[in-house]
Amino acid sequence: MNLWEKIVPKVRLEKRKLRIRKKIFGTKDRPRVSVYRSLKHIYAQAIDDEAAHTLAACSTLCKEIRSSLKGKTKSEQAFIVGQHLAEKLKSLGIKKIVFDRNGRKYIGRIQRLAEGLRQGGIEF
């Protein structure tokens, strides 16, 4: 595998992220939920773009849900993270969001996180 085969997909992902970020905008009433997926973990945060402030965040590293993630697959972990973030958003009085996949396809762990948010009562 040469250097270009490693760099080109990352550059394409960054271009997609920037192109999408121009169109997606979160407010305090309807924040943008940005999802980041690494090989081991998944992170999600609700962002108010007007104030450039994070309203709520959750990941597979959160202390509150860390014990319930033991022995689960990564997809199941993403679903639990989505449910936990939905609980946090509901406690803030937020029922609608804008979902930002961060340039990734709506498949796998990102889809499961979105399903967890929906099951938690969040609309998007």
CSV table of N, CA and C in Angstrom, one decimal:
chain,number,residue,atom,x,y,z
A,1,MET,N,0.8,-1.2,0.0
A,1,MET,CA,0.0,0.0,0.0
A,1,MET,C,0.9,1.2,0.0
A,2,ASN,N,0.7,2.1,-1.0
A,2,ASN,CA,1.5,3.3,-1.0
A,2,ASN,C,0.9,4.4,-0.3
A,3,LEU,N,1.6,5.5,-0.2
A,3,LEU,CA,1.2,6.7,0.6
A,3,LEU,C,-0.1,7.2,0.1
A,4,TRP,N,-0.3,7.3,-1.2
A,4,TRP,CA,-1.6,8.0,-1.7
A,4,TRP,C,-2.8,7.2,-1.4
A,5,GLU,N,-2.7,5.8,-1.3
A,5,GLU,CA,-3.9,5.0,-1.0
A,5,GLU,C,-4.3,5.3,0.5
A,6,LYS,N,-3.4,5.8,1.3
A,6,LYS,CA,-3.8,6.1,2.7
A,6,LYS,C,-4.3,7.5,2.8
A,7,ILE,N,-3.8,8.4,2.0
A,7,ILE,CA,-4.1,9.8,2.2
A,7,ILE,C,-5.4,10.2,1.5
A,8,VAL,N,-5.6,9.7,0.3
A,8,VAL,CA,-6.8,10.1,-0.5
A,8,VAL,C,-8.1,9.9,0.2
A,9,PRO,N,-8.4,8.7,0.8
A,9,PRO,CA,-9.7,8.6,1.5
A,9,PRO,C,-9.9,9.6,2.6
A,10,LYS,N,-8.8,9.9,3.3
A,10,LYS,CA,-8.9,10.9,4.4
A,10,LYS,C,-9.2,12.3,3.9
A,11,VAL,N,-8.6,12.7,2.7
A,11,VAL,CA,-8.8,14.0,2.1
A,11,VAL,C,-10.3,14.0,1.6
A,12,ARG,N,-10.8,13.0,1.0
A,12,ARG,CA,-12.1,13.0,0.5
A,12,ARG,C,-13.1,13.1,1.7
A,13,LEU,N,-12.8,12.5,2.8
A,13,LEU,CA,-13.7,12.6,4.0
A,13,LEU,C,-13.7,14.0,4.5
A,14,GLU,N,-12.6,14.6,4.6
A,14,GLU,CA,-12.5,16.0,5.1
A,14,GLU,C,-13.2,17.0,4.1
A,15,LYS,N,-13.1,16.8,2.8
A,15,LYS,CA,-13.9,17.6,1.9
A,15,LYS,C,-15.4,17.4,2.1
A,16,ARG,N,-15.8,16.2,2.2
A,16,ARG,CA,-17.3,15.9,2.5
A,16,ARG,C,-17.7,16.6,3.8
A,17,LYS,N,-16.9,16.5,4.8
A,17,LYS,CA,-17.3,17.1,6.1
A,17,LYS,C,-17.5,18.6,6.0
A,18,LEU,N,-16.5,19.3,5.3
A,18,LEU,CA,-16.6,20.7,5.1
A,18,LEU,C,-17.8,21.1,4.2
A,19,ARG,N,-18.1,20.3,3.2
A,19,ARG,CA,-19.2,20.6,2.3
A,19,ARG,C,-20.5,20.5,3.1
A,20,ILE,N,-20.6,19.5,3.9
A,20,ILE,CA,-21.9,19.2,4.6
A,20,ILE,C,-22.0,20.3,5.8
A,21,ARG,N,-20.9,20.6,6.4
A,21,ARG,CA,-20.9,21.6,7.5
A,21,ARG,C,-21.4,22.9,7.1
A,22,LYS,N,-21.3,23.3,5.8
A,22,LYS,CA,-21.8,24.6,5.4
A,22,LYS,C,-23.3,24.6,5.4
A,23,LYS,N,-23.9,23.4,5.2
A,23,LYS,CA,-25.4,23.3,5.1
A,23,LYS,C,-26.1,23.0,6.4
A,24,ILE,N,-25.4,22.3,7.3
A,24,ILE,CA,-26.0,21.9,8.6
A,24,ILE,C,-25.7,23.0,9.6
A,25,PHE,N,-26.7,23.4,10.4
A,25,PHE,CA,-26.5,24.4,11.4
A,25,PHE,C,-27.4,24.1,12.6
A,26,GLY,N,-26.8,24.1,13.8
A,26,GLY,CA,-27.6,23.8,15.0
A,26,GLY,C,-27.9,25.1,15.8
A,27,THR,N,-29.0,25.1,16.4
A,27,THR,CA,-29.4,26.2,17.3
A,27,THR,C,-29.6,25.7,18.7
A,28,LYS,N,-29.9,26.6,19.7
A,28,LYS,CA,-30.1,26.1,21.0
A,28,LYS,C,-31.4,25.2,21.1
A,29,ASP,N,-32.4,25.6,20.3
A,29,ASP,CA,-33.7,24.8,20.3
A,29,ASP,C,-33.5,23.5,19.5
A,30,ARG,N,-32.7,23.5,18.5
A,30,ARG,CA,-32.5,22.4,17.7
A,30,ARG,C,-31.0,22.2,17.4
A,31,PRO,N,-30.3,21.6,18.3
A,31,PRO,CA,-28.8,21.5,18.2
A,31,PRO,C,-28.4,20.5,17.1
A,32,ARG,N,-27.2,20.7,16.7
A,32,ARG,CA,-26.6,19.7,15.8
A,32,ARG,C,-25.9,18.6,16.6
A,33,VAL,N,-26.2,17.4,16.3
A,33,VAL,CA,-25.6,16.3,17.0
A,33,VAL,C,-24.5,15.7,16.1
A,34,SER,N,-23.3,15.9,16.4
A,34,SER,CA,-22.1,15.5,15.6
A,34,SER,C,-21.6,14.2,16.2
A,35,VAL,N,-21.4,13.3,15.2
A,35,VAL,CA,-21.0,11.9,15.6
A,35,VAL,C,-19.5,11.7,15.1
A,36,TYR,N,-18.7,11.2,15.9
A,36,TYR,CA,-17.3,10.8,15.5
A,36,TYR,C,-17.1,9.3,15.8
A,37,ARG,N,-16.6,8.6,14.9
A,37,ARG,CA,-16.4,7.2,15.0
A,37,ARG,C,-14.9,6.9,14.8
A,38,SER,N,-14.4,6.2,15.9
A,38,SER,CA,-13.0,5.7,15.7
A,38,SER,C,-13.1,4.2,15.7
A,39,LEU,N,-11.9,3.6,15.6
A,39,LEU,CA,-12.0,2.1,15.5
A,39,LEU,C,-12.5,1.4,16.8
A,40,LYS,N,-12.2,2.0,17.9
A,40,LYS,CA,-12.7,1.4,19.2
A,40,LYS,C,-13.9,2.1,19.8
A,41,HIS,N,-14.1,3.4,19.6
A,41,HIS,CA,-15.1,4.1,20.3
A,41,HIS,C,-16.0,4.9,19.4
A,42,ILE,N,-17.1,5.4,19.9
A,42,ILE,CA,-18.0,6.3,19.2
A,42,ILE,C,-18.3,7.5,20.1
A,43,TYR,N,-18.3,8.7,19.6
A,43,TYR,CA,-18.5,9.9,20.4
A,43,TYR,C,-19.7,10.7,19.7
A,44,ALA,N,-20.5,11.3,20.5
A,44,ALA,CA,-21.6,12.1,20.0
A,44,ALA,C,-21.7,13.3,20.9
A,45,GLN,N,-22.0,14.5,20.3
A,45,GLN,CA,-22.2,15.7,21.1
A,45,GLN,C,-23.2,16.6,20.4
A,46,ALA,N,-24.0,17.2,21.3
A,46,ALA,CA,-25.0,18.2,20.8
A,46,ALA,C,-24.4,19.6,20.9
A,47,ILE,N,-24.4,20.3,19.7
A,47,ILE,CA,-23.7,21.5,19.6
A,47,ILE,C,-24.7,22.7,19.2
A,48,ASP,N,-24.6,23.8,19.9
A,48,ASP,CA,-25.3,25.0,19.6
A,48,ASP,C,-24.3,25.8,18.8
A,49,ASP,N,-24.5,25.9,17.4
A,49,ASP,CA,-23.5,26.6,16.6
A,49,ASP,C,-23.6,28.1,16.7
A,50,GLU,N,-24.8,28.6,17.1
A,50,GLU,CA,-24.9,30.1,17.3
A,50,GLU,C,-24.0,30.6,18.4
A,51,ALA,N,-23.9,29.8,19.5
A,51,ALA,CA,-23.1,30.2,20.6
A,51,ALA,C,-21.7,29.5,20.6
A,52,ALA,N,-21.5,28.5,19.7
A,52,ALA,CA,-20.3,27.7,19.6
A,52,ALA,C,-20.1,27.0,21.0
A,53,HIS,N,-21.2,26.3,21.5
A,53,HIS,CA,-21.2,25.7,22.8
A,53,HIS,C,-21.7,24.3,22.7
A,54,THR,N,-21.1,23.4,23.4
A,54,THR,CA,-21.6,22.0,23.5
A,54,THR,C,-22.6,21.9,24.6
A,55,LEU,N,-23.8,21.4,24.3
A,55,LEU,CA,-24.9,21.3,25.2
A,55,LEU,C,-24.8,20.0,26.0
A,56,ALA,N,-24.5,18.9,25.3
A,56,ALA,CA,-24.5,17.6,25.9
A,56,ALA,C,-23.5,16.7,25.1
A,57,ALA,N,-22.9,15.8,25.8
A,57,ALA,CA,-22.0,14.9,25.1
A,57,ALA,C,-22.0,13.5,25.7
A,58,CYS,N,-21.7,12.5,24.9
A,58,CYS,CA,-21.7,11.1,25.4
A,58,CYS,C,-20.8,10.3,24.5
A,59,SER,N,-20.1,9.3,25.1
A,59,SER,CA,-19.3,8.4,24.3
A,59,SER,C,-19.2,7.1,25.0
A,60,THR,N,-18.6,6.2,24.3
A,60,THR,CA,-18.4,4.9,25.0
A,60,THR,C,-17.4,5.0,26.1
A,61,LEU,N,-16.8,6.1,26.3
A,61,LEU,CA,-15.9,6.3,27.5
A,61,LEU,C,-16.5,7.0,28.7
A,62,CYS,N,-17.8,7.3,28.6
A,62,CYS,CA,-18.5,8.0,29.7
A,62,CYS,C,-18.6,7.0,30.9
A,63,LYS,N,-18.3,7.6,32.0
A,63,LYS,CA,-18.3,6.8,33.3
A,63,LYS,C,-19.6,6.3,33.6
A,64,GLU,N,-20.7,7.0,33.3
A,64,GLU,CA,-22.0,6.6,33.7
A,64,GLU,C,-22.5,5.3,33.0
A,65,ILE,N,-22.0,5.1,31.8
A,65,ILE,CA,-22.5,3.9,31.0
A,65,ILE,C,-21.4,2.9,30.8
A,66,ARG,N,-20.2,3.2,31.2
A,66,ARG,CA,-19.1,2.3,30.9
A,66,ARG,C,-19.3,0.9,31.4
A,67,SER,N,-19.9,0.7,32.6
A,67,SER,CA,-20.1,-0.6,33.1
A,67,SER,C,-21.1,-1.4,32.3
A,68,SER,N,-22.1,-0.7,31.7
A,68,SER,CA,-23.1,-1.4,31.0
A,68,SER,C,-22.7,-1.8,29.6
A,69,LEU,N,-21.5,-1.3,29.2
A,69,LEU,CA,-21.0,-1.6,27.8
A,69,LEU,C,-20.1,-2.9,27.8
A,70,LYS,N,-19.8,-3.4,28.9
A,70,LYS,CA,-18.9,-4.6,28.9
A,70,LYS,C,-19.6,-5.8,28.2
A,71,GLY,N,-18.8,-6.4,27.3
A,71,GLY,CA,-19.3,-7.6,26.7
A,71,GLY,C,-20.2,-7.4,25.5
A,72,LYS,N,-20.5,-6.1,25.1
A,72,LYS,CA,-21.4,-5.8,24.0
A,72,LYS,C,-20.6,-5.6,22.8
A,73,THR,N,-21.2,-5.7,21.6
A,73,THR,CA,-20.6,-5.4,20.4
A,73,THR,C,-20.5,-3.9,20.2
A,74,LYS,N,-19.7,-3.4,19.2
A,74,LYS,CA,-19.6,-2.0,19.0
A,74,LYS,C,-20.9,-1.4,18.6
A,75,SER,N,-21.7,-2.1,17.8
A,75,SER,CA,-23.1,-1.6,17.4
A,75,SER,C,-24.0,-1.5,18.6
A,76,GLU,N,-24.0,-2.5,19.5
A,76,GLU,CA,-24.8,-2.4,20.7
A,76,GLU,C,-24.3,-1.2,21.6
A,77,GLN,N,-23.0,-1.0,21.6
A,77,GLN,CA,-22.5,0.1,22.4
A,77,GLN,C,-23.0,1.4,21.8
A,78,ALA,N,-23.0,1.6,20.5
A,78,ALA,CA,-23.4,2.8,19.8
A,78,ALA,C,-24.9,3.1,20.2
A,79,PHE,N,-25.7,2.0,20.2
A,79,PHE,CA,-27.1,2.1,20.5
A,79,PHE,C,-27.3,2.7,21.9
A,80,ILE,N,-26.5,2.1,22.8
A,80,ILE,CA,-26.6,2.6,24.2
A,80,ILE,C,-26.2,4.0,24.4
A,81,VAL,N,-25.1,4.4,23.7
A,81,VAL,CA,-24.7,5.8,23.7
A,81,VAL,C,-25.8,6.7,23.2
A,82,GLY,N,-26.4,6.3,22.1
A,82,GLY,CA,-27.5,7.1,21.6
A,82,GLY,C,-28.7,7.3,22.6
A,83,GLN,N,-29.0,6.2,23.3
A,83,GLN,CA,-30.1,6.3,24.3
A,83,GLN,C,-29.7,7.2,25.4
A,84,HIS,N,-28.4,7.1,25.9
A,84,HIS,CA,-27.9,8.0,27.0
A,84,HIS,C,-27.9,9.4,26.6
A,85,LEU,N,-27.5,9.7,25.3
A,85,LEU,CA,-27.5,11.1,24.9
A,85,LEU,C,-28.9,11.6,24.8
A,86,ALA,N,-29.8,10.8,24.4
A,86,ALA,CA,-31.2,11.2,24.3
A,86,ALA,C,-31.8,11.6,25.7
A,87,GLU,N,-31.4,10.8,26.7
A,87,GLU,CA,-31.8,11.1,28.1
A,87,GLU,C,-31.2,12.5,28.5
A,88,LYS,N,-30.0,12.8,28.2
A,88,LYS,CA,-29.4,14.0,28.5
A,88,LYS,C,-30.1,15.2,27.8
A,89,LEU,N,-30.4,15.0,26.5
A,89,LEU,CA,-31.1,16.0,25.7
A,89,LEU,C,-32.5,16.3,26.3
A,90,LYS,N,-33.2,15.2,26.6
A,90,LYS,CA,-34.5,15.4,27.2
A,90,LYS,C,-34.5,16.1,28.5
A,91,SER,N,-33.5,15.9,29.3
A,91,SER,CA,-33.4,16.6,30.6
A,91,SER,C,-33.1,18.1,30.3
A,92,LEU,N,-32.6,18.5,29.2
A,92,LEU,CA,-32.4,19.9,28.8
A,92,LEU,C,-33.6,20.5,28.1
A,93,GLY,N,-34.6,19.6,27.9
A,93,GLY,CA,-35.8,20.1,27.2
A,93,GLY,C,-35.7,20.1,25.7
A,94,ILE,N,-34.8,19.4,25.1
A,94,ILE,CA,-34.6,19.4,23.7
A,94,ILE,C,-35.2,18.1,23.1
A,95,LYS,N,-36.1,18.3,22.1
A,95,LYS,CA,-36.8,17.1,21.5
A,95,LYS,C,-36.5,16.9,20.0
A,96,LYS,N,-35.9,18.0,19.4
A,96,LYS,CA,-35.6,17.9,18.0
A,96,LYS,C,-34.1,18.3,17.8
A,97,ILE,N,-33.4,17.6,16.9
A,97,ILE,CA,-32.0,17.8,16.6
A,97,ILE,C,-31.8,17.8,15.1
A,98,VAL,N,-30.6,18.2,14.7
A,98,VAL,CA,-30.1,18.1,13.4
A,98,VAL,C,-28.9,17.0,13.5
A,99,PHE,N,-29.0,15.9,12.7
A,99,PHE,CA,-28.0,14.9,12.8
A,99,PHE,C,-26.9,15.1,11.8
A,100,ASP,N,-25.7,15.1,12.3
A,100,ASP,CA,-24.5,15.4,11.5
A,100,ASP,C,-23.6,14.1,11.6
A,101,ARG,N,-23.6,13.4,10.5
A,101,ARG,CA,-22.8,12.1,10.4
A,101,ARG,C,-21.3,12.3,10.2
A,102,ASN,N,-20.9,13.6,10.1
A,102,ASN,CA,-19.5,13.9,9.9
A,102,ASN,C,-18.9,13.3,8.6
A,103,GLY,N,-19.7,13.3,7.5
A,103,GLY,CA,-19.2,12.8,6.3
A,103,GLY,C,-19.2,11.3,6.1
A,104,ARG,N,-19.7,10.6,7.1
A,104,ARG,CA,-19.7,9.1,7.0
A,104,ARG,C,-21.1,8.6,6.5
A,105,LYS,N,-21.1,7.4,6.0
A,105,LYS,CA,-22.3,6.8,5.5
A,105,LYS,C,-23.3,6.5,6.7
A,106,TYR,N,-24.6,6.5,6.4
A,106,TYR,CA,-25.6,6.2,7.4
A,106,TYR,C,-25.7,4.7,7.5
A,107,ILE,N,-24.8,4.0,8.1
A,107,ILE,CA,-24.7,2.5,8.1
A,107,ILE,C,-24.0,2.1,9.4
A,108,GLY,N,-24.3,1.0,9.9
A,108,GLY,CA,-23.5,0.4,11.0
A,108,GLY,C,-23.7,1.1,12.3
A,109,ARG,N,-22.6,1.5,12.9
A,109,ARG,CA,-22.6,2.1,14.2
A,109,ARG,C,-23.3,3.5,14.2
A,110,ILE,N,-23.1,4.2,13.2
A,110,ILE,CA,-23.7,5.5,13.1
A,110,ILE,C,-25.3,5.4,13.0
A,111,GLN,N,-25.7,4.4,12.3
A,111,GLN,CA,-27.1,4.1,12.2
A,111,GLN,C,-27.7,3.7,13.5
A,112,ARG,N,-27.0,2.8,14.2
A,112,ARG,CA,-27.4,2.3,15.5
A,112,ARG,C,-27.5,3.4,16.5
A,113,LEU,N,-26.5,4.4,16.5
A,113,LEU,CA,-26.6,5.5,17.4
A,113,LEU,C,-27.8,6.4,17.1
A,114,ALA,N,-28.1,6.6,15.8
A,114,ALA,CA,-29.3,7.3,15.5
A,114,ALA,C,-30.6,6.6,15.9
A,115,GLU,N,-30.6,5.3,15.8
A,115,GLU,CA,-31.8,4.5,16.3
A,115,GLU,C,-31.9,4.6,17.8
A,116,GLY,N,-30.8,4.7,18.5
A,116,GLY,CA,-30.9,4.9,20.0
A,116,GLY,C,-31.4,6.2,20.4
A,117,LEU,N,-31.0,7.3,19.6
A,117,LEU,CA,-31.6,8.6,19.8
A,117,LEU,C,-33.1,8.6,19.5
A,118,ARG,N,-33.5,8.0,18.5
A,118,ARG,CA,-34.9,8.0,18.1
A,118,ARG,C,-35.7,7.2,19.2
A,119,GLN,N,-35.2,6.1,19.6
A,119,GLN,CA,-35.9,5.3,20.6
A,119,GLN,C,-36.0,6.1,22.0
A,120,GLY,N,-35.0,7.0,22.2
A,120,GLY,CA,-35.0,7.8,23.4
A,120,GLY,C,-36.0,9.0,23.3
A,121,GLY,N,-36.7,9.1,22.1
A,121,GLY,CA,-37.7,10.2,22.0
A,121,GLY,C,-37.2,11.4,21.3
A,122,ILE,N,-36.1,11.4,20.6
A,122,ILE,CA,-35.5,12.6,19.9
A,122,ILE,C,-35.9,12.5,18.4
A,123,GLU,N,-36.4,13.6,17.9
A,123,GLU,CA,-36.8,13.6,16.4
A,123,GLU,C,-35.7,14.3,15.6
A,124,PHE,N,-35.5,13.8,14.4
A,124,PHE,CA,-34.7,14.4,13.4
A,124,PHE,C,-35.0,13.9,12.0
